[in-house]
Coordinates of N, CA and C in Angstrom, one line a residue:
M658 N 8.9 -4.9 14.1 CA 8.7 -3.4 14.0 C 7.9 -3.0 12.8
V659 N 6.9 -2.1 13.0 CA 6.1 -1.6 11.9 C 6.8 -0.4 11.3
G660 N 6.6 -0.2 10.0 CA 7.1 1.0 9.4 C 5.9 1.9 8.9
V661 N 6.2 3.2 8.9 CA 5.2 4.2 8.4 C 5.8 5.1 7.4
I662 N 5.2 5.2 6.2 CA 5.7 6.1 5.2 C 4.6 7.1 4.9
L663 N 4.9 8.4 5.0 CA 4.0 9.4 4.7 C 4.0 9.7 3.1
A664 N 2.9 9.2 2.5 CA 2.9 9.2 1.0 C 1.7 10.0 0.5
A665 N 1.2 11.0 1.2 CA 0.0 11.7 0.7 C 0.2 12.9 -0.1
G666 N 1.5 13.3 -0.2 CA 1.9 14.6 -0.8 C 1.5 14.8 -2.3
Q667 N 1.1 16.0 -2.6 CA 0.7 16.3 -4.0 C 1.9 16.6 -4.9
G668 N 3.0 17.2 -4.4 CA 4.1 17.4 -5.2 C 3.9 18.5 -6.3
K669 N 3.4 19.6 -5.8 CA 3.0 20.7 -6.8 C 4.2 21.2 -7.6
R670 N 5.3 21.2 -7.0 CA 6.5 21.8 -7.7 C 7.0 20.8 -8.8
L671 N 6.5 19.6 -8.8 CA 6.9 18.6 -9.8 C 5.9 18.5 -11.0
R672 N 4.8 19.3 -11.0 CA 3.9 19.2 -12.1 C 4.6 19.6 -13.4
P673 N 4.3 19.0 -14.5 CA 3.1 18.1 -14.7 C 3.3 16.6 -14.3
L674 N 4.4 16.2 -13.8 CA 4.7 14.8 -13.4 C 3.7 14.4 -12.3
T675 N 3.2 15.3 -11.5 CA 2.3 14.9 -10.4 C 0.8 15.4 -10.7
A676 N 0.5 15.7 -11.9 CA -0.8 16.2 -12.2 C -1.9 15.1 -12.0
R677 N -1.5 13.8 -12.1 CA -2.5 12.7 -11.9 C -1.9 11.6 -11.1
Q678 N -1.0 11.9 -10.3 CA -0.4 10.9 -9.4 C 0.3 11.6 -8.2
P679 N 0.3 10.9 -7.0 CA 1.0 11.6 -5.9 C 2.5 11.6 -6.1
K680 N 3.2 12.5 -5.4 CA 4.6 12.7 -5.5 C 5.4 11.4 -5.3
P681 N 5.1 10.5 -4.3 CA 5.9 9.3 -4.2 C 5.7 8.3 -5.3
M682 N 4.8 8.5 -6.3 CA 4.6 7.6 -7.4 C 5.4 8.1 -8.6
V683 N 6.1 9.2 -8.5 CA 6.9 9.6 -9.6 C 8.0 8.6 -9.9
G684 N 8.2 8.3 -11.2 CA 9.2 7.3 -11.5 C 10.7 7.8 -11.3
V685 N 11.5 7.0 -10.6 CA 12.9 7.3 -10.4 C 13.7 6.0 -10.5
A686 N 14.7 6.0 -11.4 CA 15.5 4.8 -11.5 C 14.7 3.6 -11.8
G687 N 13.7 3.7 -12.7 CA 13.0 2.5 -13.2 C 11.8 2.1 -12.4
Q688 N 11.4 2.8 -11.4 CA 10.2 2.4 -10.6 C 9.7 3.6 -9.8
P689 N 8.5 3.5 -9.3 CA 8.1 4.6 -8.4 C 9.0 4.9 -7.2
F690 N 9.2 6.1 -6.9 CA 10.1 6.5 -5.8 C 9.7 5.7 -4.5
L691 N 8.4 5.5 -4.3 CA 7.9 4.8 -3.1 C 8.4 3.4 -3.0
A692 N 8.6 2.7 -4.2 CA 9.2 1.4 -4.2 C 10.6 1.3 -3.6
H693 N 11.4 2.3 -3.8 CA 12.7 2.4 -3.2 C 12.6 2.4 -1.7
L694 N 11.7 3.1 -1.2 CA 11.5 3.2 0.3 C 11.0 1.9 0.9
I695 N 10.1 1.2 0.2 CA 9.6 0.0 0.7 C 10.7 -1.1 0.6
E696 N 11.5 -1.1 -0.4 CA 12.7 -2.0 -0.4 C 13.6 -1.8 0.7
R697 N 13.9 -0.5 1.1 CA 14.8 -0.2 2.2 C 14.2 -0.6 3.5
F698 N 12.9 -0.4 3.7 CA 12.3 -0.9 4.9 C 12.4 -2.4 5.0
R699 N 12.2 -3.1 3.9 CA 12.3 -4.6 4.0 C 13.7 -5.0 4.3
Y700 N 14.7 -4.3 3.8 CA 16.1 -4.5 4.0 C 16.4 -4.4 5.5
A701 N 15.7 -3.5 6.2 CA 15.9 -3.3 7.7 C 15.0 -4.3 8.4
D702 N 14.4 -5.3 7.7 CA 13.5 -6.2 8.3 C 12.2 -5.6 8.9
V703 N 11.8 -4.5 8.3 CA 10.5 -3.9 8.6 C 9.5 -4.3 7.5
R704 N 8.7 -5.3 7.8 CA 7.9 -5.9 6.7 C 6.4 -5.7 6.8
E705 N 6.0 -5.0 7.9 CA 4.6 -4.5 8.0 C 4.7 -3.0 7.9
I706 N 4.1 -2.5 6.9 CA 4.3 -1.0 6.5 C 2.9 -0.4 6.4
V707 N 2.8 0.8 7.0 CA 1.6 1.6 6.9 C 1.9 2.7 5.9
L708 N 1.1 2.8 4.9 CA 1.2 3.9 3.9 C 0.1 5.0 4.2
V709 N 0.5 6.2 4.6 CA -0.4 7.3 4.8 C -0.6 7.9 3.4
V710 N -1.8 7.8 2.9 CA -2.1 8.2 1.5 C -3.1 9.3 1.5
G711 N -3.2 10.0 0.3 CA -4.3 11.0 0.2 C -4.5 11.4 -1.2
Y712 N -3.7 12.3 -1.8 CA -3.8 12.7 -3.2 C -3.6 11.6 -4.1
Y713 N -4.6 11.3 -5.0 CA -4.6 10.2 -5.9 C -4.1 8.9 -5.3
A714 N -4.7 8.6 -4.1 CA -4.3 7.4 -3.3 C -4.5 6.1 -4.1
W715 N -5.5 6.1 -5.0 CA -5.8 4.8 -5.7 C -4.6 4.5 -6.6
R716 N -3.8 5.4 -7.0 CA -2.7 5.1 -7.9 C -1.7 4.2 -7.1
I717 N -1.5 4.5 -5.8 CA -0.6 3.8 -5.0 C -1.1 2.4 -4.7
W718 N -2.4 2.3 -4.4 CA -3.0 1.0 -4.2 C -3.0 0.1 -5.5
Q719 N -3.3 0.7 -6.6 CA -3.3 0.0 -7.9 C -1.9 -0.6 -8.2
Y720 N -0.8 0.1 -7.8 CA 0.5 -0.4 -8.1 C 1.0 -1.4 -7.1
F721 N 0.8 -1.1 -5.8 CA 1.4 -1.9 -4.7 C 0.5 -2.9 -4.1
N722 N -0.8 -2.6 -4.2 CA -1.8 -3.6 -3.6 C -1.4 -4.0 -2.2
T723 N -1.3 -5.3 -1.9 CA -1.1 -5.8 -0.6 C 0.4 -5.7 -0.2
G724 N 1.3 -5.5 -1.2 CA 2.7 -5.5 -1.0 C 3.4 -6.9 -1.2
A725 N 2.6 -7.9 -1.6 CA 3.2 -9.3 -1.7 C 4.3 -9.3 -2.6
R726 N 4.3 -8.6 -3.7 CA 5.4 -8.6 -4.7 C 6.7 -8.2 -4.0
W727 N 6.7 -7.4 -3.0 CA 7.9 -6.9 -2.3 C 8.1 -7.6 -1.0
D728 N 7.4 -8.7 -0.8 CA 7.5 -9.5 0.4 C 7.3 -8.7 1.7
V729 N 6.3 -7.8 1.6 CA 5.9 -7.0 2.8 C 4.4 -7.0 2.8
S730 N 3.8 -6.6 4.0 CA 2.4 -6.4 4.2 C 2.1 -4.9 4.3
L731 N 1.3 -4.4 3.4 CA 0.9 -3.0 3.3 C -0.4 -2.7 3.9
H732 N -0.5 -1.7 4.7 CA -1.8 -1.2 5.2 C -1.9 0.3 4.7
Y733 N -3.2 0.7 4.5 CA -3.4 2.0 3.9 C -4.3 2.8 4.9
V734 N -3.9 4.0 5.2 CA -4.7 5.0 6.0 C -4.8 6.3 5.2
Y735 N -5.9 6.9 5.2 CA -6.2 8.1 4.3 C -6.1 9.4 5.1
Q736 N -5.3 10.3 4.7 CA -5.2 11.7 5.2 C -6.1 12.5 4.3
L737 N -7.4 12.7 4.7 CA -8.3 13.4 3.9 C -8.0 14.9 3.8
K738 N -7.4 15.5 4.8 CA -7.1 16.9 4.8 C -5.5 16.9 4.9
L739 N -4.9 17.5 3.9 CA -3.4 17.5 3.9 C -3.0 18.7 4.7
N740 N -3.0 18.6 6.0 CA -2.7 19.7 7.0 C -1.4 19.5 7.8
G741 N -0.5 18.7 7.3 CA 0.8 18.6 8.0 C 1.2 17.2 8.3
T742 N 2.5 17.1 8.7 CA 3.1 15.8 9.0 C 2.7 15.2 10.3
A743 N 2.4 16.1 11.3 CA 1.9 15.6 12.6 C 0.7 14.8 12.5
P744 N -0.4 15.3 12.0 CA -1.7 14.5 11.8 C -1.5 13.3 10.9
A745 N -0.6 13.5 9.9 CA -0.4 12.3 9.0 C 0.2 11.1 9.8
T746 N 1.2 11.4 10.6 CA 1.8 10.4 11.4 C 0.9 9.8 12.4
L747 N 0.1 10.6 13.0 CA -0.9 10.2 14.0 C -1.9 9.2 13.5
L748 N -2.2 9.2 12.2 CA -3.1 8.3 11.6 C -2.6 6.8 11.6
A749 N -1.3 6.6 11.8 CA -0.8 5.3 11.8 C -0.8 4.6 13.2
E750 N -1.2 5.4 14.2 CA -1.1 4.9 15.6 C -1.8 3.5 15.8
H751 N -2.9 3.3 15.2 CA -3.7 2.1 15.3 C -2.8 0.9 15.0
Y752 N -2.0 1.0 14.0 CA -1.2 -0.1 13.5 C 0.1 -0.3 14.2
T753 N 0.6 0.7 14.9 CA 1.9 0.6 15.5 C 1.8 -0.1 16.9
G754 N 0.7 0.1 17.6 CA 0.5 -0.6 18.9 C 1.4 0.0 19.9
N755 N 1.9 -0.8 20.8 CA 2.8 -0.3 21.9 C 4.2 -0.6 21.6
E756 N 4.6 -0.8 20.4 CA 6.0 -1.0 20.0 C 6.6 0.1 19.3
P757 N 7.9 0.2 19.3 CA 8.6 1.3 18.5 C 8.3 1.0 17.0
F758 N 8.4 2.1 16.2 CA 8.1 2.0 14.8 C 9.1 2.9 14.0
M759 N 9.3 2.5 12.7 CA 10.2 3.3 11.8 C 9.3 4.2 11.0
L760 N 9.7 5.4 10.8 CA 8.9 6.4 10.1 C 9.8 7.2 9.1
T761 N 9.3 7.4 7.9 CA 10.0 8.2 6.9 C 9.0 9.0 6.1
W762 N 9.5 10.2 5.6 CA 8.7 11.0 4.6 C 8.8 10.2 3.3
G763 N 7.7 10.4 2.5 CA 7.6 9.7 1.2 C 8.3 10.3 0.1
D764 N 9.1 11.3 0.3 CA 9.8 12.0 -0.8 C 11.3 12.2 -0.5
V765 N 11.9 11.4 0.4 CA 13.3 11.4 0.7 C 13.8 10.0 0.9
V766 N 15.1 9.8 0.4 CA 15.7 8.5 0.5 C 17.1 8.6 0.9
T767 N 17.7 7.6 1.5 CA 19.1 7.6 1.8 C 19.6 6.2 1.5
H768 N 20.9 5.9 1.8 CA 21.5 4.6 1.5 C 20.8 3.5 2.2
P769 N 20.6 2.4 1.6 CA 19.9 1.2 2.3 C 20.5 0.9 3.7
E770 N 21.8 1.0 3.8 CA 22.4 0.6 5.1 C 21.9 1.4 6.3
H771 N 21.5 2.7 6.0 CA 21.1 3.6 7.1 C 19.8 3.1 7.7
Y772 N 18.9 2.5 6.9 CA 17.7 2.0 7.5 C 17.9 0.9 8.5
R773 N 18.8 0.0 8.1 CA 19.1 -1.1 9.0 C 19.9 -0.6 10.2
K774 N 20.8 0.3 10.0 CA 21.7 0.8 11.1 C 20.9 1.7 12.1
I775 N 20.0 2.5 11.6 CA 19.3 3.3 12.6 C 18.4 2.5 13.5
R776 N 17.9 1.4 12.9 CA 17.1 0.4 13.8 C 18.0 -0.2 14.8
M777 N 19.2 -0.7 14.4 CA 20.1 -1.3 15.3 C 20.5 -0.3 16.4
R778 N 20.8 0.9 16.0 CA 21.3 1.9 17.0 C 20.2 2.3 17.9
F779 N 18.9 2.3 17.5 CA 17.8 2.6 18.4 C 17.7 1.5 19.4
D780 N 17.9 0.3 19.0 CA 17.8 -0.8 20.0 C 18.9 -0.7 21.0
E781 N 20.1 -0.3 20.6 CA 21.2 -0.1 21.5 C 21.0 1.0 22.5
L782 N 20.4 2.1 22.1 CA 20.3 3.3 22.9 C 19.0 3.2 23.8
N783 N 18.0 2.5 23.3 CA 16.7 2.4 24.0 C 16.2 3.8 24.3
C784 N 16.3 4.8 23.4 CA 15.9 6.1 23.6 C 14.4 6.3 23.2
D785 N 13.8 7.4 23.4 CA 12.4 7.7 23.0 C 12.3 7.9 21.5
M786 N 13.3 8.5 20.9 CA 13.3 8.7 19.5 C 14.8 8.8 19.0
L787 N 15.0 8.2 17.8 CA 16.3 8.4 17.1 C 16.0 9.0 15.8
M788 N 16.5 10.1 15.5 CA 16.2 10.8 14.2 C 17.5 10.9 13.3
A789 N 17.4 10.6 12.1 CA 18.5 10.8 11.1 C 18.7 12.2 10.9
V790 N 19.9 12.7 10.8 CA 20.2 14.1 10.5 C 21.3 14.1 9.4
N791 N 21.2 15.0 8.5 CA 22.1 15.1 7.4 C 22.6 16.6 7.2
L792 N 23.8 16.8 6.7 CA 24.3 18.1 6.5 C 23.8 18.7 5.2
V793 N 23.3 19.9 5.3 CA 22.8 20.6 4.1 C 23.4 22.0 4.0
E794 N 23.5 22.6 2.8 CA 23.9 23.9 2.6 C 22.9 24.9 3.0
D795 N 21.6 24.7 2.6 CA 20.5 25.6 2.8 C 19.6 25.0 3.8
I796 N 19.8 25.3 5.1 CA 19.0 24.7 6.2 C 17.6 25.4 6.3
S797 N 17.5 26.6 5.6 CA 16.2 27.3 5.7 C 15.1 26.6 5.1
K798 N 15.4 25.5 4.3 CA 14.3 24.7 3.7 C 14.0 23.5 4.5
G799 N 14.7 23.3 5.6 CA 14.5 22.0 6.4 C 14.2 22.4 7.8
A800 N 14.8 21.5 8.7 CA 14.7 21.7 10.2 C 16.1 21.6 10.8
S801 N 16.5 22.6 11.4 CA 17.9 22.7 12.0 C 17.9 21.9 13.3
V802 N 18.9 21.0 13.5 CA 18.9 20.1 14.7 C 20.3 20.4 15.4
C803 N 20.2 20.7 16.7 CA 21.4 20.9 17.5 C 21.4 19.7 18.5
F804 N 22.6 19.1 18.6 CA 22.8 18.0 19.5 C 24.2 18.0 20.1
T805 N 24.3 17.3 21.3 CA 25.5 17.2 22.0 C 26.5 16.2 21.4
E806 N 27.7 16.1 22.0 CA 28.7 15.1 21.4 C 28.2 13.7 21.5
D807 N 27.4 13.4 22.5 CA 26.8 12.0 22.6 C 25.5 11.8 21.8
G808 N 25.2 12.8 21.0 CA 24.0 12.6 20.1 C 22.7 13.0 20.7
R809 N 22.7 13.6 21.9 CA 21.4 14.0 22.5 C 20.9 15.3 21.9
V810 N 19.7 15.2 21.3 CA 19.2 16.4 20.6 C 18.7 17.4 21.7
V811 N 19.1 18.7 21.5 CA 18.7 19.7 22.4 C 17.7 20.7 21.8
S812 N 17.6 20.8 20.5 CA 16.7 21.7 19.8 C 16.5 21.3 18.4
V813 N 15.3 21.6 17.9 CA 14.9 21.4 16.5 C 14.2 22.7 16.1
V814 N 14.6 23.4 15.0 CA 14.0 24.6 14.6 C 13.6 24.4 13.1
E815 N 12.3 24.5 12.9 CA 11.7 24.4 11.5 C 12.0 25.6 10.7
K816 N 12.6 25.3 9.5 CA 12.8 26.4 8.5 C 13.4 27.7 9.1
P817 N 14.5 27.6 9.7 CA 15.1 28.9 10.3 C 15.7 29.8 9.2
P818 N 15.8 31.1 9.4 CA 16.5 31.9 8.5 C 17.9 31.5 8.4
L819 N 18.4 31.5 7.1 CA 19.8 30.9 6.9 C 20.8 31.6 7.7
E820 N 20.7 32.9 7.9 CA 21.8 33.7 8.6 C 21.8 33.5 10.1
S821 N 20.7 33.0 10.6 CA 20.6 32.8 12.1 C 20.4 31.3 12.5
A822 N 20.5 30.4 11.5 CA 20.3 29.0 11.8 C 21.2 28.5 12.9
P823 N 20.8 27.8 13.9 CA 21.6 27.3 14.9 C 22.6 26.1 14.5
S824 N 22.2 25.5 13.4 CA 23.0 24.3 13.0 C 22.7 24.0 11.5
Q825 N 23.7 23.4 10.8 CA 23.5 23.0 9.4 C 23.1 21.6 9.4
W826 N 22.9 20.9 10.5 CA 22.4 19.6 10.5 C 20.9 19.6 10.4
N827 N 20.4 18.9 9.4 CA 19.0 18.9 9.0 C 18.3 17.6 9.5
Q828 N 17.0 17.8 10.0 CA 16.2 16.6 10.2 C 15.9 15.9 8.9
A829 N 16.4 14.7 8.7 CA 16.5 14.1 7.4 C 15.3 13.3 7.0
G830 N 14.2 13.2 7.8 CA 13.0 12.5 7.4 C 13.0 11.0 7.6
L831 N 13.8 10.6 8.5 CA 13.9 9.1 8.9 C 14.0 9.0 10.4
F832 N 13.1 8.3 11.0 CA 13.1 8.2 12.5 C 12.8 6.8 12.9
V833 N 13.2 6.5 14.2 CA 12.6 5.3 14.9 C 12.2 5.9 16.2
A834 N 10.9 5.6 16.6 CA 10.4 6.2 17.8 C 9.5 5.3 18.6
K835 N 9.5 5.5 19.9 CA 8.5 4.8 20.8 C 7.1 5.4 20.7
P836 N 6.1 4.7 21.1 CA 4.7 5.2 21.0 C 4.5 6.5 21.8
V837 N 5.4 6.9 22.7 CA 5.2 8.1 23.4 C 5.1 9.3 22.5
L838 N 5.6 9.2 21.3 CA 5.5 10.3 20.3 C 4.1 10.7 20.0
F839 N 3.2 9.7 20.0 CA 1.8 10.0 19.6 C 1.1 11.0 20.6
Q840 N 1.4 11.0 21.9 CA 0.8 11.9 22.8 C 1.2 13.3 22.5
Y841 N 2.4 13.5 22.0 CA 2.9 14.8 21.6 C 2.3 15.3 20.3
L842 N 2.1 14.3 19.4 CA 1.5 14.7 18.1 C 0.1 15.2 18.2
R843 N -0.6 14.6 19.2 CA -2.0 15.0 19.4 C -2.1 16.5 19.9
N844 N -1.1 17.0 20.4 CA -1.1 18.4 21.0 C -0.3 19.4 20.2
V845 N 0.0 19.1 19.0 CA 0.7 20.1 18.2 C -0.1 21.3 17.8
P846 N 0.4 22.5 18.0 CA -0.4 23.7 17.6 C -0.2 24.0 16.1
L847 N -1.1 24.8 15.6 CA -1.0 25.2 14.2 C 0.3 26.1 14.0
S848 N 1.1 25.9 13.1 CA 2.3 26.6 12.9 C 2.0 27.9 12.1
P849 N 3.0 28.9 12.1 CA 2.8 30.1 11.3 C 2.6 29.8 9.8
R850 N 3.1 28.6 9.4 CA 2.9 28.2 8.0 C 1.6 27.6 7.7
G851 N 0.7 27.5 8.7 CA -0.6 27.0 8.5 C -0.7 25.4 8.5
E852 N 0.3 24.8 9.1 CA 0.3 23.3 9.2 C 0.5 22.8 10.6
Y853 N 0.2 21.6 10.9 CA 0.5 20.9 12.2 C 1.8 20.1 11.9
E854 N 2.9 20.6 12.4 CA 4.2 20.1 12.0 C 4.8 19.1 13.0
F855 N 5.3 18.1 12.4 CA 6.0 17.0 13.2 C 7.1 17.6 14.1
T856 N 7.8 18.5 13.6 CA 8.9 19.2 14.4 C 8.4 19.7 15.7
S857 N 7.2 20.2 15.7 CA 6.6 20.8 17.0 C 6.5 19.7 18.0
A858 N 6.1 18.5 17.6 CA 6.0 17.4 18.6 C 7.4 17.0 19.1
V859 N 8.4 17.0 18.2 CA 9.7 16.6 18.7 C 10.2 17.7 19.7
S860 N 10.0 18.9 19.4 CA 10.4 20.0 20.3 C 9.8 19.9 21.7
A861 N 8.5 19.5 21.7 CA 7.8 19.3 23.0 C 8.4 18.1 23.7
M862 N 8.7 17.1 23.0 CA 9.4 15.9 23.7 C 10.6 16.3 24.3
I863 N 11.5 17.1 23.6 CA 12.7 17.5 24.2 C 12.5 18.4 25.4
E864 N 11.6 19.3 25.3 CA 11.3 20.2 26.4 C 10.9 19.5 27.7
E865 N 10.2 18.4 27.5 CA 9.7 17.7 28.6 C 10.6 16.5 29.1
G866 N 11.8 16.5 28.5 CA 12.8 15.6 29.0 C 12.9 14.2 28.4
C867 N 12.2 14.0 27.3 CA 12.3 12.8 26.5 C 13.7 12.6 25.9
D868 N 14.1 11.4 25.8 CA 15.5 11.1 25.3 C 15.4 11.0 23.7
V869 N 15.7 12.1 23.1 CA 15.7 12.2 21.6 C 17.2 12.3 21.2
R870 N 17.6 11.4 20.3 CA 19.0 11.3 19.8 C 19.1 11.5 18.3
A871 N 20.3 11.9 17.9 CA 20.6 12.1 16.5 C 21.4 10.9 15.9
Y872 N 21.1 10.5 14.7 CA 21.8 9.5 14.0 C 22.4 10.2 12.7
C873 N 23.7 10.4 12.7 CA 24.3 11.2 11.6 C 24.5 10.4 10.3
I874 N 24.0 10.9 9.2 CA 24.2 10.2 7.9 C 24.9 11.2 6.9
G875 N 25.7 12.1 7.4 CA 26.4 13.0 6.5 C 25.6 13.8 5.6
A876 N 25.9 13.7 4.3 CA 25.1 14.4 3.2 C 24.4 13.4 2.4
D877 N 24.3 12.2 2.9 CA 23.9 11.0 2.1 C 22.4 10.9 2.0
T878 N 21.7 11.9 1.5 CA 20.2 11.8 1.3 C 19.8 12.5 0.0
W879 N 18.7 12.0 -0.5 CA 18.2 12.6 -1.8 C 16.7 12.7 -1.7
E880 N 16.2 13.9 -2.1 CA 14.7 14.1 -2.1 C 14.2 14.5 -3.5
I881 N 12.9 14.5 -3.6 CA 12.3 14.7 -4.9 C 11.3 15.9 -4.9
G882 N 11.7 16.9 -4.2 CA 10.8 18.1 -4.1 C 10.7 18.9 -5.3
T883 N 11.8 19.0 -6.1 CA 11.9 19.8 -7.3 C 12.4 19.0 -8.5
T884 N 12.3 19.5 -9.7 CA 12.9 18.8 -10.8 C 14.4 18.6 -10.7
G885 N 15.1 19.6 -10.2 CA 16.5 19.5 -10.0 C 16.9 18.4 -9.0
S886 N 16.2 18.3 -7.8 CA 16.5 17.3 -6.8 C 16.0 15.9 -7.3
L887 N 15.0 15.9 -8.2 CA 14.6 14.6 -8.7 C 15.6 14.0 -9.6
Q888 N 16.3 14.9 -10.4 CA 17.4 14.4 -11.3 C 18.6 13.9 -10.5
R889 N 18.9 14.6 -9.4 CA 20.0 14.1 -8.5 C 19.6 12.8 -7.9
A890 N 18.4 12.6 -7.5 CA 17.9 11.3 -6.9 C 18.0 10.2 -7.9
E891 N 17.6 10.5 -9.1 CA 17.7 9.5 -10.2 C 19.1 9.0 -10.4
R892 N 20.1 9.9 -10.4 CA 21.5 9.5 -10.6 C 22.0 8.7 -9.4
A893 N 21.6 9.1 -8.2 CA 22.1 8.4 -7.0 C 21.5 7.0 -6.9
L894 N 20.2 6.9 -7.2 CA 19.5 5.6 -7.1 C 20.0 4.6 -8.2
I895 N 20.2 5.1 -9.4 CA 20.8 4.3 -10.4 C 22.1 3.7 -10.0
H896 N 23.0 4.6 -9.4 CA 24.3 4.2 -9.0 C 24.2 3.1 -7.8
M897 N 23.2 3.4 -6.9 CA 23.1 2.4 -5.8 C 22.6 1.1 -6.3
R898 N 21.7 1.1 -7.4 CA 21.2 -0.2 -7.9 C 22.4 -1.0 -8.4
T899 N 23.4 -0.4 -9.0 CA 24.5 -1.1 -9.6 C 25.5 -1.6 -8.6
T900 N 25.6 -0.9 -7.5 CA 26.6 -1.2 -6.5 C 26.1 -1.9 -5.2
F901 N 24.8 -1.8 -5.0 CA 24.3 -2.3 -3.7 C 23.1 -3.1 -3.8
D902 N 22.1 -2.7 -4.6 CA 20.7 -3.3 -4.5 C 20.6 -4.8 -4.7
S903 N 21.6 -5.4 -5.3 CA 21.5 -6.8 -5.5 C 21.5 -7.6 -4.2
T904 N 22.1 -7.0 -3.2 CA 22.1 -7.6 -1.8 C 20.8 -7.4 -1.0
M905 N 19.9 -6.6 -1.5 CA 18.7 -6.2 -0.8 C 17.6 -7.2 -0.9
S906 N 17.6 -8.1 -1.9 CA 16.5 -9.0 -2.2 C 16.5 -10.1 -1.2

């Protein structure tokens, strides 16, 4: 299975930390945040990884190069126009071929076991997409996911108003999907926020009867969008390094 990490983000809210490097290169728990994601993909036996890069892309190449140090093989594709997660994901199609692939945003991380378990669960279900979902207090900053008792996703709403959000379950930025996803990514319309959003492709899949399922990970995620969330991610990743990471090598 090939992995895809969207790592082109600028991280404007993290400046000056991101003044001369992309957001996934910000140091967290002793190494670039992106290194934690690569380690988790490797733990899930995803050893061929496509990095979608853009802003200060050379910083990522300079540090990770071919990926040999992490016992993975890295490929780089360039998102020249930072216009959304849908076109960013679509850039990796050449490398994924006709096989399912694992996808994550480059600024969010969860416990290492979830990467392995979501892959195993996807194989069991043989669905079109399995998306990780986590519980959040403020769903207005994420994407609200509604699903049935057996995990079948019935709707995904991007950045809903907090008072009318259909669910507190958030699209957590980790997926395993079949290549059918790409045909929906190609037809994503421009959102009111001025981007081509991945969520729109997922919604279209659901509307046309694709089997999209939820994989629940509770509140067990950390992101680095702001200085406050960066500090929380730092504490969590340091703790995980002392309690779990020795088994990941």
